[in-house]
């Protein structure tokens, strides 16, 4: 019916906890999961490159990479799912809510794991062909910046706000939740693929880069849909919130009573 | 003491004998003589509300029938467009205060032009009270004349204004337009006399999603827009007032909004505006755009809801701020408890017993697939979940002051399309072959689709979700319950547009659903 703050808090708090848990895991134990993606790059001295694909895969077990990618996803992307999950809860029967959210997560996760497979392959190949290369990371960063400013990215961001109708009963409801998750995943990946790829190509400092980009992703997500065009896109909304709140508090400190401003006095 | 008094547009028969109207026409003419890029021009002001300046084809501003001849160049700088244009607040609790400031700015500009033309320094914006007595549901005649008394073209006349019957007869049908909203007693929220999302609109402090209009915005505001604009005779286009991207071009727009503003002010005599800082400080405090208007003679007028919350803070008033007598929420609940057979509980409520309304909102049933509204309308079946429906029945059976009976709502979700002038009437369990007009007791409500096109655009504020409507069907459900007919598997819903939907027009309802609000 009507989206309300209390209901959204019921989604927000567990999601933020989940995200925090993923961050803690990443910070406490990044090495085993992240550094293997850059096998040779993590070593401080030159090491012999793997001679074959099996050797490369042994150094970078896909299972381990998948877990790392999944953690990254949960940490960075889950706060952006608060609104769609809230929508799903509101529009579903109470008894089906947990099921609907799980199906949404499955659809969303499937898309991102597929995207992740591609991106990890790129990262592993980069670690093999151009280890310790800040140049490659810089190249991808430039690509990421161009995408970041582009109207195409804005189109993807706009479509992340699509909270559409959902069938309520039976298999149709299951499929609707799955489809909602998958389509959200598609637009999400469209918006953020470059932001997710960039930190993986850094020889070091991946977690710090991820943290900065997670803030960027959250700030973009809460921006209202806008006409697609080339523009500086990023920390705008979070920055504006911080500035506005600071201004309000400063004003309250300076003026204990609240005189009326504005022209209509004359 | 207010400096300016906004008066009834129907004074002096609503003709140019009313000097307020004649000077308004001259002021509009002066503003229309300026360029699109000039922030004191009529066109710039209209774009502040919403615009289609660069669209190819209707409703692009370059494709509207004259008069007026609407310019599409020169456009203002990107900076000015980003600051001022497409600012209107709809489907939000900011709807009333944003429009109050918008009117103040337009009125100030017209007044400045009126004074420059030798008119009265006390000029104030008239209001069109379509809910007033006698003839007042008609548009004031000054708007229908092609020329001013001196023979020059009348800026108040526009070609693209077709009316409820699409025939150029401009009036507001009463009913379905009414002032029931004045019985609400909650700005944001709901209770026995206020259906969700409340008189003023839903909390959109953090995120502008959901697309549900406040009660004042729904009726009369949206419906007057849809009705006055109306279907064009060609069946392809519609009147300016019907679409937020065109409405500011029609001079009647500001008279309509002056009436909405007047209703808000009258409502405030007995009811408070929100005290939540999120409302008071406006969306700018949440990182959204600030409310800003051009102001004659220089620096822009930036304002927040807190600064326009009461007419006491401002320089104007209305010549009449009478509101209809209120029926307190307790009396309405008591009457309902009596009807449901809980006379003892009703007596307690009348005596002032505390009532804790249930805050649990959950889905009871839904239609299976999207519904296209074509021609004379559409029907669908809303299947009800047995267990949740039983909760509703149980709450009605066991109604007391401690556990008030459920309230039940019918929702039209994700209404999308391109045909803003449509007004839809929604009926529940209308007998097969029956004439809807014979069954007002089965009418869930009426909704005007003002804003439909923009809300359906994926790159506009609503992300293409369309509009959502909440209709209170508590009375209908009570009646079914008392007739022992509530243990049905489904409700039959019939949607009837006030005029047949033209073939080329698109209106779809994503889902029709039923929700309960209770323990």
PDB file of N, CA and C in Angstrom, chain A residues 1-3 5-6 8 83 90-95 97 154-155 158-159 161-169 222-229 237 240-241 244-245 248 258 260-266, chain B residues 3 78 82 104 196 206-207 209-210 212 281 284-288 295 299-301 307 313 315 359-364 366 383 385 409 411 413-414 416 458-461 463 465 468 470 510-511 515:
ATOM      1  N   UNK A   1       0.849  -1.181   0.000  1.00  0.00           N
ATOM      2  CA  UNK A   1       0.000   0.000   0.000  1.00  0.00           C
ATOM      3  C   UNK A   1       0.892   1.241   0.000  1.00  0.00           C
ATOM      4  N   UNK A   2       1.052   1.865   1.183  1.00  0.00           N
ATOM      5  CA  UNK A   2       1.938   3.029   1.244  1.00  0.00           C
ATOM      6  C   UNK A   2       3.258   2.599   1.867  1.00  0.00           C
ATOM      7  N   UNK A   3       4.351   3.019   1.251  1.00  0.00           N
ATOM      8  CA  UNK A   3       5.663   2.715   1.827  1.00  0.00           C
ATOM      9  C   UNK A   3       5.843   3.577   3.076  1.00  0.00           C
ATOM     10  N   UNK A   5       8.153   4.508   6.800  1.00  0.00           N
ATOM     11  CA  UNK A   5       9.498   4.481   7.370  1.00  0.00           C
ATOM     12  C   UNK A   5       9.679   3.294   8.309  1.00  0.00           C
ATOM     13  N   UNK A   6       8.624   2.950   9.052  1.00  0.00           N
ATOM     14  CA  UNK A   6       8.744   1.883  10.037  1.00  0.00           C
ATOM     15  C   UNK A   6       8.975   0.541   9.340  1.00  0.00           C
ATOM     16  N   UNK A   8      10.162   0.104   6.353  1.00  0.00           N
ATOM     17  CA  UNK A   8      11.478   0.097   5.717  1.00  0.00           C
ATOM     18  C   UNK A   8      12.575  -0.173   6.733  1.00  0.00           C
ATOM     19  N   UNK A  83      15.410  -0.796  -0.681  1.00  0.00           N
ATOM     20  CA  UNK A  83      14.148  -0.328  -1.255  1.00  0.00           C
ATOM     21  C   UNK A  83      13.433  -1.415  -2.058  1.00  0.00           C
ATOM     22  N   UNK A  90       6.086  -5.359   0.958  1.00  0.00           N
ATOM     23  CA  UNK A  90       4.814  -4.649   1.003  1.00  0.00           C
ATOM     24  C   UNK A  90       3.789  -5.295   0.075  1.00  0.00           C
ATOM     25  N   UNK A  91       4.235  -5.725  -1.103  1.00  0.00           N
ATOM     26  CA  UNK A  91       3.320  -6.206  -2.128  1.00  0.00           C
ATOM     27  C   UNK A  91       3.039  -7.706  -2.040  1.00  0.00           C
ATOM     28  N   UNK A  92       3.674  -8.422  -1.070  1.00  0.00           N
ATOM     29  CA  UNK A  92       3.482  -9.871  -0.958  1.00  0.00           C
ATOM     30  C   UNK A  92       2.611 -10.205   0.241  1.00  0.00           C
ATOM     31  N   UNK A  93       1.972 -11.380   0.178  1.00  0.00           N
ATOM     32  CA  UNK A  93       1.287 -11.883   1.361  1.00  0.00           C
ATOM     33  C   UNK A  93       2.330 -12.069   2.463  1.00  0.00           C
ATOM     34  N   UNK A  94       1.894 -11.815   3.699  1.00  0.00           N
ATOM     35  CA  UNK A  94       2.810 -11.908   4.835  1.00  0.00           C
ATOM     36  C   UNK A  94       3.489 -13.269   4.886  1.00  0.00           C
ATOM     37  N   UNK A  95       2.682 -14.327   4.659  1.00  0.00           N
ATOM     38  CA  UNK A  95       3.222 -15.680   4.797  1.00  0.00           C
ATOM     39  C   UNK A  95       4.252 -15.994   3.703  1.00  0.00           C
ATOM     40  N   UNK A  97       6.479 -13.692   2.451  1.00  0.00           N
ATOM     41  CA  UNK A  97       7.509 -12.644   2.336  1.00  0.00           C
ATOM     42  C   UNK A  97       8.911 -13.216   2.328  1.00  0.00           C
ATOM     43  N   UNK A 154      23.120   6.452 -16.507  1.00  0.00           N
ATOM     44  CA  UNK A 154      21.936   7.045 -15.889  1.00  0.00           C
ATOM     45  C   UNK A 154      20.699   6.233 -16.221  1.00  0.00           C
ATOM     46  N   UNK A 155      20.635   5.713 -17.448  1.00  0.00           N
ATOM     47  CA  UNK A 155      19.480   4.871 -17.819  1.00  0.00           C
ATOM     48  C   UNK A 155      19.419   3.647 -16.923  1.00  0.00           C
ATOM     49  N   UNK A 158      18.305   4.681 -13.455  1.00  0.00           N
ATOM     50  CA  UNK A 158      16.868   4.976 -13.428  1.00  0.00           C
ATOM     51  C   UNK A 158      16.062   3.697 -13.313  1.00  0.00           C
ATOM     52  N   UNK A 159      16.482   2.670 -14.072  1.00  0.00           N
ATOM     53  CA  UNK A 159      15.717   1.432 -14.076  1.00  0.00           C
ATOM     54  C   UNK A 159      15.884   0.613 -12.800  1.00  0.00           C
ATOM     55  N   UNK A 161      15.083   1.858 -10.161  1.00  0.00           N
ATOM     56  CA  UNK A 161      13.977   2.358  -9.348  1.00  0.00           C
ATOM     57  C   UNK A 161      12.644   1.755  -9.772  1.00  0.00           C
ATOM     58  N   UNK A 162      12.680   0.768 -10.670  1.00  0.00           N
ATOM     59  CA  UNK A 162      11.440   0.180 -11.170  1.00  0.00           C
ATOM     60  C   UNK A 162      10.854  -0.759 -10.126  1.00  0.00           C
ATOM     61  N   UNK A 163       9.869  -0.274  -9.375  1.00  0.00           N
ATOM     62  CA  UNK A 163       9.173  -1.133  -8.407  1.00  0.00           C
ATOM     63  C   UNK A 163       7.842  -1.496  -9.012  1.00  0.00           C
ATOM     64  N   UNK A 164       7.834  -2.576  -9.734  1.00  0.00           N
ATOM     65  CA  UNK A 164       6.670  -2.866 -10.569  1.00  0.00           C
ATOM     66  C   UNK A 164       5.691  -3.807  -9.883  1.00  0.00           C
ATOM     67  N   UNK A 165       4.612  -4.115 -10.615  1.00  0.00           N
ATOM     68  CA  UNK A 165       3.579  -4.994 -10.076  1.00  0.00           C
ATOM     69  C   UNK A 165       4.129  -6.416  -9.959  1.00  0.00           C
ATOM     70  N   UNK A 166       3.585  -7.159  -9.001  1.00  0.00           N
ATOM     71  CA  UNK A 166       4.037  -8.519  -8.736  1.00  0.00           C
ATOM     72  C   UNK A 166       2.824  -9.411  -8.536  1.00  0.00           C
ATOM     73  N   UNK A 167       2.800 -10.561  -9.222  1.00  0.00           N
ATOM     74  CA  UNK A 167       1.724 -11.524  -8.986  1.00  0.00           C
ATOM     75  C   UNK A 167       1.770 -11.946  -7.520  1.00  0.00           C
ATOM     76  N   UNK A 168       0.599 -12.286  -6.958  1.00  0.00           N
ATOM     77  CA  UNK A 168       0.530 -12.520  -5.521  1.00  0.00           C
ATOM     78  C   UNK A 168       0.450 -13.989  -5.126  1.00  0.00           C
ATOM     79  N   UNK A 169      -0.093 -14.822  -6.011  1.00  0.00           N
ATOM     80  CA  UNK A 169      -0.380 -16.216  -5.636  1.00  0.00           C
ATOM     81  C   UNK A 169       0.541 -17.191  -6.357  1.00  0.00           C
ATOM     82  N   UNK A 222      20.415   6.237  -3.966  1.00  0.00           N
ATOM     83  CA  UNK A 222      19.347   7.009  -3.344  1.00  0.00           C
ATOM     84  C   UNK A 222      19.008   8.276  -4.124  1.00  0.00           C
ATOM     85  N   UNK A 223      19.734   8.518  -5.214  1.00  0.00           N
ATOM     86  CA  UNK A 223      19.416   9.666  -6.064  1.00  0.00           C
ATOM     87  C   UNK A 223      18.147   9.324  -6.841  1.00  0.00           C
ATOM     88  N   UNK A 224      17.242  10.285  -7.007  1.00  0.00           N
ATOM     89  CA  UNK A 224      16.016  10.043  -7.778  1.00  0.00           C
ATOM     90  C   UNK A 224      16.365   9.855  -9.253  1.00  0.00           C
ATOM     91  N   UNK A 225      15.524   9.163 -10.008  1.00  0.00           N
ATOM     92  CA  UNK A 225      15.761   9.035 -11.446  1.00  0.00           C
ATOM     93  C   UNK A 225      15.865  10.406 -12.104  1.00  0.00           C
ATOM     94  N   UNK A 226      16.736  10.513 -13.111  1.00  0.00           N
ATOM     95  CA  UNK A 226      16.947  11.819 -13.775  1.00  0.00           C
ATOM     96  C   UNK A 226      17.076  11.613 -15.277  1.00  0.00           C
ATOM     97  N   UNK A 227      16.886  12.676 -16.050  1.00  0.00           N
ATOM     98  CA  UNK A 227      17.051  12.538 -17.504  1.00  0.00           C
ATOM     99  C   UNK A 227      18.484  12.115 -17.834  1.00  0.00           C
ATOM    100  N   UNK A 228      18.649  11.113 -18.696  1.00  0.00           N
ATOM    101  CA  UNK A 228      19.993  10.633 -19.017  1.00  0.00           C
ATOM    102  C   UNK A 228      20.773  11.673 -19.801  1.00  0.00           C
ATOM    103  N   UNK A 229      21.925  12.028 -19.300  1.00  0.00           N
ATOM    104  CA  UNK A 229      22.837  12.886 -20.052  1.00  0.00           C
ATOM    105  C   UNK A 229      24.208  12.784 -19.434  1.00  0.00           C
ATOM    106  N   UNK A 237      24.512  13.165  -3.819  1.00  0.00           N
ATOM    107  CA  UNK A 237      23.400  13.174  -2.861  1.00  0.00           C
ATOM    108  C   UNK A 237      23.897  13.092  -1.426  1.00  0.00           C
ATOM    109  N   UNK A 240      25.209  16.357  -0.485  1.00  0.00           N
ATOM    110  CA  UNK A 240      24.164  17.361  -0.269  1.00  0.00           C
ATOM    111  C   UNK A 240      23.477  17.148   1.067  1.00  0.00           C
ATOM    112  N   UNK A 241      23.270  15.882   1.431  1.00  0.00           N
ATOM    113  CA  UNK A 241      22.618  15.594   2.716  1.00  0.00           C
ATOM    114  C   UNK A 241      23.494  16.106   3.860  1.00  0.00           C
ATOM    115  N   UNK A 244      23.465  19.937   3.897  1.00  0.00           N
ATOM    116  CA  UNK A 244      22.175  20.494   4.313  1.00  0.00           C
ATOM    117  C   UNK A 244      21.967  20.312   5.812  1.00  0.00           C
ATOM    118  N   UNK A 245      22.288  19.117   6.311  1.00  0.00           N
ATOM    119  CA  UNK A 245      22.086  18.851   7.733  1.00  0.00           C
ATOM    120  C   UNK A 245      23.005  19.745   8.580  1.00  0.00           C
ATOM    121  N   UNK A 248      21.542  23.210   8.672  1.00  0.00           N
ATOM    122  CA  UNK A 248      20.374  23.300   9.543  1.00  0.00           C
ATOM    123  C   UNK A 248      20.804  23.403  10.997  1.00  0.00           C
ATOM    124  N   UNK A 258      12.985  31.133  15.691  1.00  0.00           N
ATOM    125  CA  UNK A 258      13.027  31.007  14.236  1.00  0.00           C
ATOM    126  C   UNK A 258      12.240  32.101  13.572  1.00  0.00           C
ATOM    127  N   UNK A 260      10.870  34.362  10.521  1.00  0.00           N
ATOM    128  CA  UNK A 260      10.493  33.957   9.163  1.00  0.00           C
ATOM    129  C   UNK A 260      11.352  34.701   8.161  1.00  0.00           C
ATOM    130  N   UNK A 261      11.834  33.978   7.188  1.00  0.00           N
ATOM    131  CA  UNK A 261      12.595  34.620   6.109  1.00  0.00           C
ATOM    132  C   UNK A 261      11.709  34.687   4.897  1.00  0.00           C
ATOM    133  N   UNK A 262      12.288  34.952   3.778  1.00  0.00           N
ATOM    134  CA  UNK A 262      11.489  34.867   2.549  1.00  0.00           C
ATOM    135  C   UNK A 262      10.803  36.149   2.227  1.00  0.00           C
ATOM    136  N   UNK A 263      10.565  36.300   0.951  1.00  0.00           N
ATOM    137  CA  UNK A 263      10.068  37.549   0.443  1.00  0.00           C
ATOM    138  C   UNK A 263       8.678  37.943   0.848  1.00  0.00           C
ATOM    139  N   UNK A 264       7.770  36.972   1.022  1.00  0.00           N
ATOM    140  CA  UNK A 264       6.365  37.358   1.077  1.00  0.00           C
ATOM    141  C   UNK A 264       6.003  38.326   2.184  1.00  0.00           C
ATOM    142  N   UNK A 265       6.940  38.817   2.958  1.00  0.00           N
ATOM    143  CA  UNK A 265       6.642  39.918   3.877  1.00  0.00           C
ATOM    144  C   UNK A 265       6.402  41.207   3.126  1.00  0.00           C
ATOM    145  N   UNK A 266       6.852  41.294   1.862  1.00  0.00           N
ATOM    146  CA  UNK A 266       6.694  42.562   1.142  1.00  0.00           C
ATOM    147  C   UNK A 266       6.504  42.462  -0.338  1.00  0.00           C
TER     148      UNK A 266
ATOM    149  N   UNK B   3      -1.529  41.793   3.899  1.00  0.00           N
ATOM    150  CA  UNK B   3      -1.442  42.917   2.979  1.00  0.00           C
ATOM    151  C   UNK B   3      -2.347  42.720   1.767  1.00  0.00           C
ATOM    152  N   UNK B  78      21.635  25.617 -18.938  1.00  0.00           N
ATOM    153  CA  UNK B  78      21.429  24.333 -18.253  1.00  0.00           C
ATOM    154  C   UNK B  78      21.355  24.555 -16.749  1.00  0.00           C
ATOM    155  N   UNK B  82      18.339  23.327 -14.472  1.00  0.00           N
ATOM    156  CA  UNK B  82      18.556  22.402 -13.357  1.00  0.00           C
ATOM    157  C   UNK B  82      18.058  22.993 -12.044  1.00  0.00           C
ATOM    158  N   UNK B 104       2.858  32.103  -4.737  1.00  0.00           N
ATOM    159  CA  UNK B 104       3.372  33.378  -4.231  1.00  0.00           C
ATOM    160  C   UNK B 104       4.254  34.044  -5.281  1.00  0.00           C
ATOM    161  N   UNK B 196      -5.460   6.489   4.070  1.00  0.00           N
ATOM    162  CA  UNK B 196      -4.061   6.697   3.756  1.00  0.00           C
ATOM    163  C   UNK B 196      -3.930   7.312   2.370  1.00  0.00           C
ATOM    164  N   UNK B 206      12.769  10.878   2.377  1.00  0.00           N
ATOM    165  CA  UNK B 206      14.036  10.313   1.951  1.00  0.00           C
ATOM    166  C   UNK B 206      14.007   9.849   0.510  1.00  0.00           C
ATOM    167  N   UNK B 207      12.917   9.264   0.126  1.00  0.00           N
ATOM    168  CA  UNK B 207      12.873   8.682  -1.212  1.00  0.00           C
ATOM    169  C   UNK B 207      11.517   8.913  -1.834  1.00  0.00           C
ATOM    170  N   UNK B 209       9.355   7.560  -3.794  1.00  0.00           N
ATOM    171  CA  UNK B 209       8.826   6.423  -4.544  1.00  0.00           C
ATOM    172  C   UNK B 209       7.455   6.054  -3.996  1.00  0.00           C
ATOM    173  N   UNK B 210       6.732   5.284  -4.745  1.00  0.00           N
ATOM    174  CA  UNK B 210       5.402   4.916  -4.286  1.00  0.00           C
ATOM    175  C   UNK B 210       4.318   5.529  -5.135  1.00  0.00           C
ATOM    176  N   UNK B 212       1.847   7.637  -4.655  1.00  0.00           N
ATOM    177  CA  UNK B 212       0.467   7.747  -4.157  1.00  0.00           C
ATOM    178  C   UNK B 212       0.177   9.185  -3.772  1.00  0.00           C
ATOM    179  N   UNK B 281      11.783  21.010   7.109  1.00  0.00           N
ATOM    180  CA  UNK B 281      12.989  21.457   6.415  1.00  0.00           C
ATOM    181  C   UNK B 281      12.973  21.168   4.922  1.00  0.00           C
ATOM    182  N   UNK B 284      15.205  19.430   0.542  1.00  0.00           N
ATOM    183  CA  UNK B 284      16.606  19.851   0.430  1.00  0.00           C
ATOM    184  C   UNK B 284      17.436  19.313   1.590  1.00  0.00           C
ATOM    185  N   UNK B 285      16.818  19.165   2.764  1.00  0.00           N
ATOM    186  CA  UNK B 285      17.557  18.653   3.916  1.00  0.00           C
ATOM    187  C   UNK B 285      17.900  17.177   3.756  1.00  0.00           C
ATOM    188  N   UNK B 286      17.220  16.507   2.791  1.00  0.00           N
ATOM    189  CA  UNK B 286      17.497  15.097   2.533  1.00  0.00           C
ATOM    190  C   UNK B 286      18.270  14.963   1.231  1.00  0.00           C
ATOM    191  N   UNK B 287      18.912  16.036   0.815  1.00  0.00           N
ATOM    192  CA  UNK B 287      19.746  15.960  -0.374  1.00  0.00           C
ATOM    193  C   UNK B 287      19.002  16.119  -1.682  1.00  0.00           C
ATOM    194  N   UNK B 288      17.692  16.384  -1.628  1.00  0.00           N
ATOM    195  CA  UNK B 288      16.937  16.608  -2.863  1.00  0.00           C
ATOM    196  C   UNK B 288      16.952  18.093  -3.217  1.00  0.00           C
ATOM    197  N   UNK B 295      12.009  35.683  -8.423  1.00  0.00           N
ATOM    198  CA  UNK B 295      11.259  36.714  -7.701  1.00  0.00           C
ATOM    199  C   UNK B 295      11.515  38.038  -8.406  1.00  0.00           C
ATOM    200  N   UNK B 299      16.986  38.553  -6.434  1.00  0.00           N
ATOM    201  CA  UNK B 299      17.433  37.250  -5.929  1.00  0.00           C
ATOM    202  C   UNK B 299      16.274  36.260  -5.830  1.00  0.00           C
ATOM    203  N   UNK B 300      16.559  34.995  -6.124  1.00  0.00           N
ATOM    204  CA  UNK B 300      15.511  33.974  -6.086  1.00  0.00           C
ATOM    205  C   UNK B 300      14.919  33.804  -4.694  1.00  0.00           C
ATOM    206  N   UNK B 301      13.703  33.334  -4.666  1.00  0.00           N
ATOM    207  CA  UNK B 301      12.983  33.067  -3.433  1.00  0.00           C
ATOM    208  C   UNK B 301      13.166  31.589  -3.093  1.00  0.00           C
ATOM    209  N   UNK B 307       8.430  27.633   6.427  1.00  0.00           N
ATOM    210  CA  UNK B 307       8.277  29.067   6.215  1.00  0.00           C
ATOM    211  C   UNK B 307       6.955  29.441   5.554  1.00  0.00           C
ATOM    212  N   UNK B 313       2.223  33.643   8.594  1.00  0.00           N
ATOM    213  CA  UNK B 313       3.626  33.972   8.320  1.00  0.00           C
ATOM    214  C   UNK B 313       3.789  34.751   7.015  1.00  0.00           C
ATOM    215  N   UNK B 315       2.017  37.193   3.544  1.00  0.00           N
ATOM    216  CA  UNK B 315       1.434  38.522   3.389  1.00  0.00           C
ATOM    217  C   UNK B 315       0.041  38.517   2.779  1.00  0.00           C
ATOM    218  N   UNK B 359      -1.728  -1.038  13.433  1.00  0.00           N
ATOM    219  CA  UNK B 359      -0.771  -0.482  12.480  1.00  0.00           C
ATOM    220  C   UNK B 359      -0.324  -1.502  11.454  1.00  0.00           C
ATOM    221  N   UNK B 360      -0.852  -2.736  11.591  1.00  0.00           N
ATOM    222  CA  UNK B 360      -0.421  -3.802  10.693  1.00  0.00           C
ATOM    223  C   UNK B 360      -1.133  -3.643   9.350  1.00  0.00           C
ATOM    224  N   UNK B 361      -0.349  -3.503   8.286  1.00  0.00           N
ATOM    225  CA  UNK B 361      -0.912  -3.393   6.946  1.00  0.00           C
ATOM    226  C   UNK B 361      -0.470  -4.615   6.163  1.00  0.00           C
ATOM    227  N   UNK B 362      -1.427  -5.387   5.635  1.00  0.00           N
ATOM    228  CA  UNK B 362      -1.021  -6.552   4.861  1.00  0.00           C
ATOM    229  C   UNK B 362      -1.983  -6.828   3.704  1.00  0.00           C
ATOM    230  N   UNK B 363      -1.444  -7.514   2.722  1.00  0.00           N
ATOM    231  CA  UNK B 363      -2.177  -7.854   1.510  1.00  0.00           C
ATOM    232  C   UNK B 363      -3.247  -8.900   1.832  1.00  0.00           C
ATOM    233  N   UNK B 364      -4.443  -8.679   1.291  1.00  0.00           N
ATOM    234  CA  UNK B 364      -5.537  -9.633   1.452  1.00  0.00           C
ATOM    235  C   UNK B 364      -5.790 -10.387   0.140  1.00  0.00           C
ATOM    236  N   UNK B 366      -5.365 -10.093  -4.600  1.00  0.00           N
ATOM    237  CA  UNK B 366      -4.867  -9.352  -5.758  1.00  0.00           C
ATOM    238  C   UNK B 366      -5.386  -9.956  -7.051  1.00  0.00           C
ATOM    239  N   UNK B 383      -8.710 -12.008  -6.375  1.00  0.00           N
ATOM    240  CA  UNK B 383      -8.807 -13.232  -5.576  1.00  0.00           C
ATOM    241  C   UNK B 383      -8.329 -12.932  -4.159  1.00  0.00           C
ATOM    242  N   UNK B 385      -7.081 -14.159  -0.329  1.00  0.00           N
ATOM    243  CA  UNK B 385      -6.456 -15.256   0.421  1.00  0.00           C
ATOM    244  C   UNK B 385      -7.367 -15.617   1.592  1.00  0.00           C
ATOM    245  N   UNK B 409      -8.800  -1.508   2.137  1.00  0.00           N
ATOM    246  CA  UNK B 409      -8.534  -0.603   1.011  1.00  0.00           C
ATOM    247  C   UNK B 409      -8.359  -1.372  -0.284  1.00  0.00           C
ATOM    248  N   UNK B 411      -6.527  -1.076  -3.847  1.00  0.00           N
ATOM    249  CA  UNK B 411      -5.435  -0.328  -4.482  1.00  0.00           C
ATOM    250  C   UNK B 411      -5.395  -0.562  -5.974  1.00  0.00           C
ATOM    251  N   UNK B 413      -2.543  -0.401  -8.497  1.00  0.00           N
ATOM    252  CA  UNK B 413      -1.085  -0.299  -8.437  1.00  0.00           C
ATOM    253  C   UNK B 413      -0.486  -0.157  -9.834  1.00  0.00           C
ATOM    254  N   UNK B 414       0.570   0.630  -9.911  1.00  0.00           N
ATOM    255  CA  UNK B 414       1.326   0.775 -11.160  1.00  0.00           C
ATOM    256  C   UNK B 414       0.409   1.072 -12.344  1.00  0.00           C
ATOM    257  N   UNK B 416      -0.262   2.849 -15.477  1.00  0.00           N
ATOM    258  CA  UNK B 416       0.645   3.487 -16.436  1.00  0.00           C
ATOM    259  C   UNK B 416      -0.100   3.850 -17.707  1.00  0.00           C
ATOM    260  N   UNK B 458      10.286   5.998 -17.809  1.00  0.00           N
ATOM    261  CA  UNK B 458      11.333   5.359 -17.001  1.00  0.00           C
ATOM    262  C   UNK B 458      12.411   6.343 -16.562  1.00  0.00           C
ATOM    263  N   UNK B 459      12.573   7.433 -17.315  1.00  0.00           N
ATOM    264  CA  UNK B 459      13.636   8.378 -16.977  1.00  0.00           C
ATOM    265  C   UNK B 459      13.113   9.593 -16.238  1.00  0.00           C
ATOM    266  N   UNK B 460      11.870   9.518 -15.766  1.00  0.00           N
ATOM    267  CA  UNK B 460      11.318  10.623 -14.980  1.00  0.00           C
ATOM    268  C   UNK B 460      11.363  10.245 -13.497  1.00  0.00           C
ATOM    269  N   UNK B 461      10.908  11.173 -12.638  1.00  0.00           N
ATOM    270  CA  UNK B 461      11.078  11.019 -11.185  1.00  0.00           C
ATOM    271  C   UNK B 461      10.591   9.685 -10.626  1.00  0.00           C
ATOM    272  N   UNK B 463      10.545   6.790 -12.049  1.00  0.00           N
ATOM    273  CA  UNK B 463      11.212   5.608 -12.581  1.00  0.00           C
ATOM    274  C   UNK B 463      10.295   4.691 -13.362  1.00  0.00           C
ATOM    275  N   UNK B 465       7.262   3.744 -12.670  1.00  0.00           N
ATOM    276  CA  UNK B 465       6.353   2.895 -11.898  1.00  0.00           C
ATOM    277  C   UNK B 465       4.894   3.234 -12.142  1.00  0.00           C
ATOM    278  N   UNK B 468      -0.071   5.148  -8.163  1.00  0.00           N
ATOM    279  CA  UNK B 468      -0.760   4.207  -7.280  1.00  0.00           C
ATOM    280  C   UNK B 468      -1.903   4.921  -6.574  1.00  0.00           C
ATOM    281  N   UNK B 470      -5.107   4.554  -3.564  1.00  0.00           N
ATOM    282  CA  UNK B 470      -5.648   3.823  -2.419  1.00  0.00           C
ATOM    283  C   UNK B 470      -7.092   4.268  -2.224  1.00  0.00           C
ATOM    284  N   UNK B 510      -1.417  -2.146 -13.345  1.00  0.00           N
ATOM    285  CA  UNK B 510      -0.525  -3.278 -13.132  1.00  0.00           C
ATOM    286  C   UNK B 510      -1.164  -4.369 -12.290  1.00  0.00           C
ATOM    287  N   UNK B 511      -1.828  -3.946 -11.220  1.00  0.00           N
ATOM    288  CA  UNK B 511      -2.447  -4.905 -10.323  1.00  0.00           C
ATOM    289  C   UNK B 511      -3.518  -4.190  -9.521  1.00  0.00           C
ATOM    290  N   UNK B 515      -6.015  -4.517   0.622  1.00  0.00           N
ATOM    291  CA  UNK B 515      -5.177  -4.536   1.828  1.00  0.00           C
ATOM    292  C   UNK B 515      -6.048  -4.354   3.058  1.00  0.00           C
TER     293      UNK B 515
END
